[in-house]
mmCIF file of C-alpha atoms in Angstrom:
data_model
loop_
_atom_site.group_PDB
_atom_site.id
_atom_site.type_symbol
_atom_site.label_atom_id
_atom_site.label_comp_id
_atom_site.label_asym_id
_atom_site.label_seq_id
_atom_site.Cartn_x
_atom_site.Cartn_y
_atom_site.Cartn_z
ATOM 1 C CA UNK A 1 1.460 -9.361 13.080
ATOM 2 C CA UNK A 2 2.632 -5.801 12.530
ATOM 3 C CA UNK A 3 3.154 -4.587 9.000
ATOM 4 C CA UNK A 4 6.350 -2.677 8.396
ATOM 5 C CA UNK A 5 6.676 0.480 6.340
ATOM 6 C CA UNK A 6 6.940 -0.039 2.616
ATOM 7 C CA UNK A 7 6.875 1.869 -0.678
ATOM 8 C CA UNK A 8 3.597 2.385 -2.536
ATOM 9 C CA UNK A 9 2.909 4.183 -5.837
ATOM 10 C CA UNK A 10 2.749 7.953 -5.555
ATOM 11 C CA UNK A 11 0.181 8.052 -8.367
ATOM 12 C CA UNK A 12 -3.476 7.672 -7.460
ATOM 13 C CA UNK A 13 -6.301 6.191 -9.572
ATOM 14 C CA UNK A 14 -7.410 9.643 -10.731
ATOM 15 C CA UNK A 15 -3.979 10.375 -12.217
ATOM 16 C CA UNK A 16 -2.257 7.027 -12.831
ATOM 17 C CA UNK A 17 1.325 6.703 -13.969
ATOM 18 C CA UNK A 18 1.261 5.968 -17.718
ATOM 19 C CA UNK A 19 3.840 4.510 -20.098
ATOM 20 C CA UNK A 20 3.500 3.126 -23.587
ATOM 21 C CA UNK A 21 5.215 0.536 -25.790
ATOM 22 C CA UNK A 22 4.732 -0.234 -29.491
ATOM 23 C CA UNK A 23 5.437 -3.899 -30.216
ATOM 24 C CA UNK A 24 4.988 -5.208 -33.755
ATOM 25 C CA UNK A 25 2.317 -2.610 -34.463
ATOM 26 C CA UNK A 26 0.346 -3.352 -31.302
ATOM 27 C CA UNK A 27 0.101 -0.462 -28.868
ATOM 28 C CA UNK A 28 0.461 -1.311 -25.164
ATOM 29 C CA UNK A 29 -0.538 1.389 -22.677
ATOM 30 C CA UNK A 30 0.331 0.622 -19.040
ATOM 31 C CA UNK A 31 -1.383 2.546 -16.247
ATOM 32 C CA UNK A 32 -0.361 2.112 -12.617
ATOM 33 C CA UNK A 33 -1.952 3.419 -9.412
ATOM 34 C CA UNK A 34 -1.876 3.090 -5.641
ATOM 35 C CA UNK A 35 -4.768 0.838 -4.605
ATOM 36 C CA UNK A 36 -4.803 0.069 -0.854
ATOM 37 C CA UNK A 37 -7.143 -2.910 -1.136
ATOM 38 C CA UNK A 38 -8.864 -5.217 -3.657
ATOM 39 C CA UNK A 39 -11.957 -2.998 -3.877
ATOM 40 C CA UNK A 40 -9.856 0.027 -4.788
ATOM 41 C CA UNK A 41 -7.937 -2.048 -7.342
ATOM 42 C CA UNK A 42 -11.089 -3.341 -9.016
ATOM 43 C CA UNK A 43 -12.571 0.156 -9.098
ATOM 44 C CA UNK A 44 -9.427 1.409 -10.822
ATOM 45 C CA UNK A 45 -9.583 -1.426 -13.363
ATOM 46 C CA UNK A 46 -13.208 -0.628 -14.107
ATOM 47 C CA UNK A 47 -12.441 3.064 -14.594
ATOM 48 C CA UNK A 48 -9.733 2.194 -17.131
ATOM 49 C CA UNK A 49 -12.061 -0.220 -18.919
ATOM 50 C CA UNK A 50 -14.659 2.500 -19.315
ATOM 51 C CA UNK A 51 -12.109 5.032 -20.501
ATOM 52 C CA UNK A 52 -10.459 2.568 -22.932
ATOM 53 C CA UNK A 53 -13.550 0.778 -24.218
ATOM 54 C CA UNK A 54 -12.206 1.032 -27.790
ATOM 55 C CA UNK A 55 -9.204 -1.191 -26.967
ATOM 56 C CA UNK A 56 -8.808 -4.836 -27.918
ATOM 57 C CA UNK A 57 -7.901 -5.888 -24.356
ATOM 58 C CA UNK A 58 -7.622 -4.318 -20.922
ATOM 59 C CA UNK A 59 -5.499 -6.819 -18.981
ATOM 60 C CA UNK A 60 -4.733 -6.210 -15.329
ATOM 61 C CA UNK A 61 -3.064 -7.380 -12.155
ATOM 62 C CA UNK A 62 -2.938 -6.107 -8.605
ATOM 63 C CA UNK A 63 -1.126 -6.890 -5.372
ATOM 64 C CA UNK A 64 -3.083 -4.833 -2.876
ATOM 65 C CA UNK A 65 -1.144 -5.753 0.255
ATOM 66 C CA UNK A 66 2.439 -5.146 1.388
ATOM 67 C CA UNK A 67 5.228 -5.989 -1.087
ATOM 68 C CA UNK A 68 5.378 -9.652 -2.080
ATOM 69 C CA UNK A 69 2.317 -10.757 -0.094
ATOM 70 C CA UNK A 70 -0.232 -12.864 -1.972
ATOM 71 C CA UNK A 71 -3.249 -12.557 0.323
ATOM 72 C CA UNK A 72 -4.837 -9.735 -1.712
ATOM 73 C CA UNK A 73 -4.062 -10.307 -5.369
ATOM 74 C CA UNK A 74 -6.001 -10.494 -8.603
ATOM 75 C CA UNK A 75 -5.398 -10.638 -12.346
ATOM 76 C CA UNK A 76 -7.147 -11.079 -15.680
ATOM 77 C CA UNK A 77 -6.143 -11.893 -19.260
ATOM 78 C CA UNK A 78 -9.271 -10.081 -20.527
ATOM 79 C CA UNK A 79 -9.606 -12.227 -23.629
ATOM 80 C CA UNK A 80 -5.927 -12.813 -24.376
ATOM 81 C CA UNK A 81 -4.882 -16.501 -24.474
ATOM 82 C CA UNK A 82 -4.973 -18.031 -20.997
ATOM 83 C CA UNK A 83 -1.891 -17.276 -18.914
ATOM 84 C CA UNK A 84 -0.325 -14.787 -21.339
ATOM 85 C CA UNK A 85 -1.153 -11.469 -19.649
ATOM 86 C CA UNK A 86 -2.604 -11.198 -16.147
ATOM 87 C CA UNK A 87 -0.522 -13.787 -14.322
ATOM 88 C CA UNK A 88 2.784 -12.729 -15.963
ATOM 89 C CA UNK A 89 1.986 -9.128 -15.008
ATOM 90 C CA UNK A 90 1.266 -10.211 -11.436
ATOM 91 C CA UNK A 91 4.613 -12.000 -11.184
ATOM 92 C CA UNK A 92 6.379 -8.734 -12.006
ATOM 93 C CA UNK A 93 4.365 -6.883 -9.366
ATOM 94 C CA UNK A 94 5.068 -9.475 -6.665
ATOM 95 C CA UNK A 95 8.811 -9.111 -7.181
ATOM 96 C CA UNK A 96 9.019 -5.329 -7.614
ATOM 97 C CA UNK A 97 9.232 -4.437 -3.898
ATOM 98 C CA UNK A 98 6.235 -2.081 -4.068
ATOM 99 C CA UNK A 99 2.967 -2.662 -2.230
ATOM 100 C CA UNK A 100 -0.689 -1.747 -2.784
ATOM 101 C CA UNK A 101 -0.209 -1.568 -6.524
ATOM 102 C CA UNK A 102 -2.430 -2.160 -9.546
ATOM 103 C CA UNK A 103 -1.455 -2.058 -13.225
ATOM 104 C CA UNK A 104 -3.767 -2.171 -16.228
ATOM 105 C CA UNK A 105 -2.172 -2.800 -19.632
ATOM 106 C CA UNK A 106 -4.419 -1.787 -22.510
ATOM 107 C CA UNK A 107 -3.673 -3.280 -25.925
ATOM 108 C CA UNK A 108 -4.772 -2.107 -29.322
ATOM 109 C CA UNK A 109 -4.100 -4.962 -31.765
ATOM 110 C CA UNK A 110 -1.913 -3.911 -34.677
ATOM 111 C CA UNK A 111 -2.599 -6.810 -37.033
ATOM 112 C CA UNK A 112 0.429 -8.982 -36.280
ATOM 113 C CA UNK A 113 0.003 -11.906 -33.868
ATOM 114 C CA UNK A 114 2.698 -12.167 -31.211
ATOM 115 C CA UNK A 115 2.235 -15.789 -30.154
ATOM 116 C CA UNK A 116 1.911 -16.879 -26.545
ATOM 117 C CA UNK A 117 5.565 -16.285 -25.679
ATOM 118 C CA UNK A 118 5.515 -12.920 -27.373
ATOM 119 C CA UNK A 119 2.413 -11.878 -25.458
ATOM 120 C CA UNK A 120 3.938 -12.859 -22.118
ATOM 121 C CA UNK A 121 7.031 -10.791 -22.890
ATOM 122 C CA UNK A 122 4.993 -7.859 -24.156
ATOM 123 C CA UNK A 123 2.806 -7.632 -21.063
ATOM 124 C CA UNK A 124 5.681 -8.129 -18.654
ATOM 125 C CA UNK A 125 7.815 -5.587 -20.503
ATOM 126 C CA UNK A 126 4.936 -3.114 -20.368
ATOM 127 C CA UNK A 127 4.750 -3.467 -16.591
ATOM 128 C CA UNK A 128 8.540 -3.301 -16.146
ATOM 129 C CA UNK A 129 8.735 -0.196 -18.333
ATOM 130 C CA UNK A 130 6.078 1.458 -16.200
ATOM 131 C CA UNK A 131 7.708 0.536 -12.902
ATOM 132 C CA UNK A 132 11.095 1.809 -14.082
ATOM 133 C CA UNK A 133 9.850 5.404 -13.949
ATOM 134 C CA UNK A 134 7.220 5.044 -11.220
ATOM 135 C CA UNK A 135 7.483 7.498 -8.324
ATOM 136 C CA UNK A 136 6.851 5.959 -4.908
ATOM 137 C CA UNK A 137 6.179 7.193 -1.385
ATOM 138 C CA UNK A 138 6.726 5.435 1.920
ATOM 139 C CA UNK A 139 3.662 4.139 3.727
ATOM 140 C CA UNK A 140 4.105 3.873 7.485
ATOM 141 C CA UNK A 141 1.371 1.769 9.127
ATOM 142 C CA UNK A 142 0.550 3.389 12.463
ATOM 143 C CA UNK A 143 -0.537 2.004 15.804
ATOM 144 C CA UNK A 144 -2.559 4.059 18.277
ATOM 145 C CA UNK A 145 -2.052 3.591 22.005
ATOM 146 C CA UNK A 146 -3.788 4.817 25.136
ATOM 147 C CA UNK A 147 -1.533 5.351 28.173
ATOM 148 C CA UNK A 148 -2.123 6.043 31.845
ATOM 149 C CA UNK A 149 0.870 6.928 34.036
ATOM 150 C CA UNK A 150 1.937 8.922 37.051
ATOM 151 C CA UNK A 151 2.955 12.547 36.594
ATOM 152 C CA UNK A 152 6.463 11.785 37.827
ATOM 153 C CA UNK A 153 7.061 9.795 34.627
ATOM 154 C CA UNK A 154 5.801 12.408 32.158
ATOM 155 C CA UNK A 155 9.154 14.015 31.413
ATOM 156 C CA UNK A 156 10.728 10.628 30.848
ATOM 157 C CA UNK A 157 7.911 9.642 28.518
ATOM 158 C CA UNK A 158 8.312 12.801 26.465
ATOM 159 C CA UNK A 159 11.994 11.976 26.035
ATOM 160 C CA UNK A 160 11.032 8.519 24.751
ATOM 161 C CA UNK A 161 8.727 9.775 22.013
ATOM 162 C CA UNK A 162 11.282 10.916 19.386
ATOM 163 C CA UNK A 163 13.299 7.714 19.777
ATOM 164 C CA UNK A 164 10.262 5.667 18.771
ATOM 165 C CA UNK A 165 8.877 8.117 16.167
ATOM 166 C CA UNK A 166 5.833 8.592 18.397
ATOM 167 C CA UNK A 167 3.683 11.691 18.757
ATOM 168 C CA UNK A 168 1.052 12.660 21.296
ATOM 169 C CA UNK A 169 -2.448 12.996 19.853
ATOM 170 C CA UNK A 170 -4.466 13.658 23.036
ATOM 171 C CA UNK A 171 -3.752 14.570 26.661
ATOM 172 C CA UNK A 172 -6.075 14.421 29.686
ATOM 173 C CA UNK A 173 -4.680 15.267 33.100
ATOM 174 C CA UNK A 174 -6.678 14.009 36.091
ATOM 175 C CA UNK A 175 -5.499 11.967 39.090
ATOM 176 C CA UNK A 176 -3.039 10.436 36.623
ATOM 177 C CA UNK A 177 -1.947 11.460 33.139
ATOM 178 C CA UNK A 178 -4.074 9.869 30.395
ATOM 179 C CA UNK A 179 -2.474 10.161 26.981
ATOM 180 C CA UNK A 180 -2.924 8.957 23.443
ATOM 181 C CA UNK A 181 -0.150 8.608 20.953
ATOM 182 C CA UNK A 182 0.517 7.211 17.507
ATOM 183 C CA UNK A 183 3.697 5.545 16.291
ATOM 184 C CA UNK A 184 4.807 3.121 13.570
ATOM 185 C CA UNK A 185 3.467 -0.369 14.227
ATOM 186 C CA UNK A 186 6.955 -1.818 13.989
ATOM 187 C CA UNK A 187 8.038 0.401 16.913
ATOM 188 C CA UNK A 188 5.357 -0.755 19.364
ATOM 189 C CA UNK A 189 7.210 -3.698 21.018
ATOM 190 C CA UNK A 190 10.327 -1.618 21.710
ATOM 191 C CA UNK A 191 8.237 1.301 22.976
ATOM 192 C CA UNK A 192 6.271 -0.916 25.354
ATOM 193 C CA UNK A 193 9.504 -2.324 26.786
ATOM 194 C CA UNK A 194 10.964 1.163 27.235
ATOM 195 C CA UNK A 195 7.765 2.376 28.908
ATOM 196 C CA UNK A 196 7.809 -0.581 31.303
ATOM 197 C CA UNK A 197 11.421 0.185 32.231
ATOM 198 C CA UNK A 198 10.662 3.868 32.730
ATOM 199 C CA UNK A 199 7.691 3.268 35.051
ATOM 200 C CA UNK A 200 8.780 -0.027 36.641
ATOM 201 C CA UNK A 201 5.760 -1.631 35.012
ATOM 202 C CA UNK A 202 3.285 0.760 36.623
ATOM 203 C CA UNK A 203 2.033 2.442 33.439
ATOM 204 C CA UNK A 204 -1.061 1.188 31.652
ATOM 205 C CA UNK A 205 -0.736 0.834 27.878
ATOM 206 C CA UNK A 206 -3.390 -0.516 25.536
ATOM 207 C CA UNK A 207 -3.825 -0.582 21.803
ATOM 208 C CA UNK A 208 -6.710 1.281 20.193
ATOM 209 C CA UNK A 209 -8.246 0.001 17.000
ATOM 210 C CA UNK A 210 -8.708 2.497 14.205
ATOM 211 C CA UNK A 211 -12.435 2.913 14.851
ATOM 212 C CA UNK A 212 -11.879 3.735 18.502
ATOM 213 C CA UNK A 213 -9.098 6.139 17.590
ATOM 214 C CA UNK A 214 -11.315 7.988 15.131
ATOM 215 C CA UNK A 215 -14.167 8.232 17.623
ATOM 216 C CA UNK A 216 -11.800 10.072 19.987
ATOM 217 C CA UNK A 217 -12.905 8.243 23.123
ATOM 218 C CA UNK A 218 -11.281 9.169 26.412
ATOM 219 C CA UNK A 219 -8.198 7.023 27.127
#
């Protein structure tokens, strides 16, 4: 199933987006970064842990897929009472409309216990405060296609490209025109239908996986 475009954090793990709250003398530092997979998220968590080793807790949550999807998630209370930090943070992330996101909330205990309800609110508020000022960029998952078509259809194909946000990435002109192009995944079904109409079904169109695309094989 194609994945549609979606917002992701503009901040990377090397320069995460940081915000801070002081709640009943405890300091809560939230750091958020774009992590396009569980491995990237866990690496970011580990980097924060090393940098904030003096803290009482480094609690975290990530949703490393598209917005709202739960296939690639993780969370940890990191020593806080069970269910008071990681899972509440994750719930905020799953409903924020942003994908491929990881947040670590570091707490320095200030001497006043917050209770379980107070901890849940504190960690969720830390995440919400961070997201409120988080800059995002649009991620557009791309598909890569290899085409073969007659020269008589080339001009028509070139007119199709802007409509479907497609761009040519390789051209090889032999007995027929062999082309490669990239376009948003969500545009592929409509493009294939338009191509079939243009060529009366005579054009060949096949999807390339990312590895094949990077190897730059001939279409």
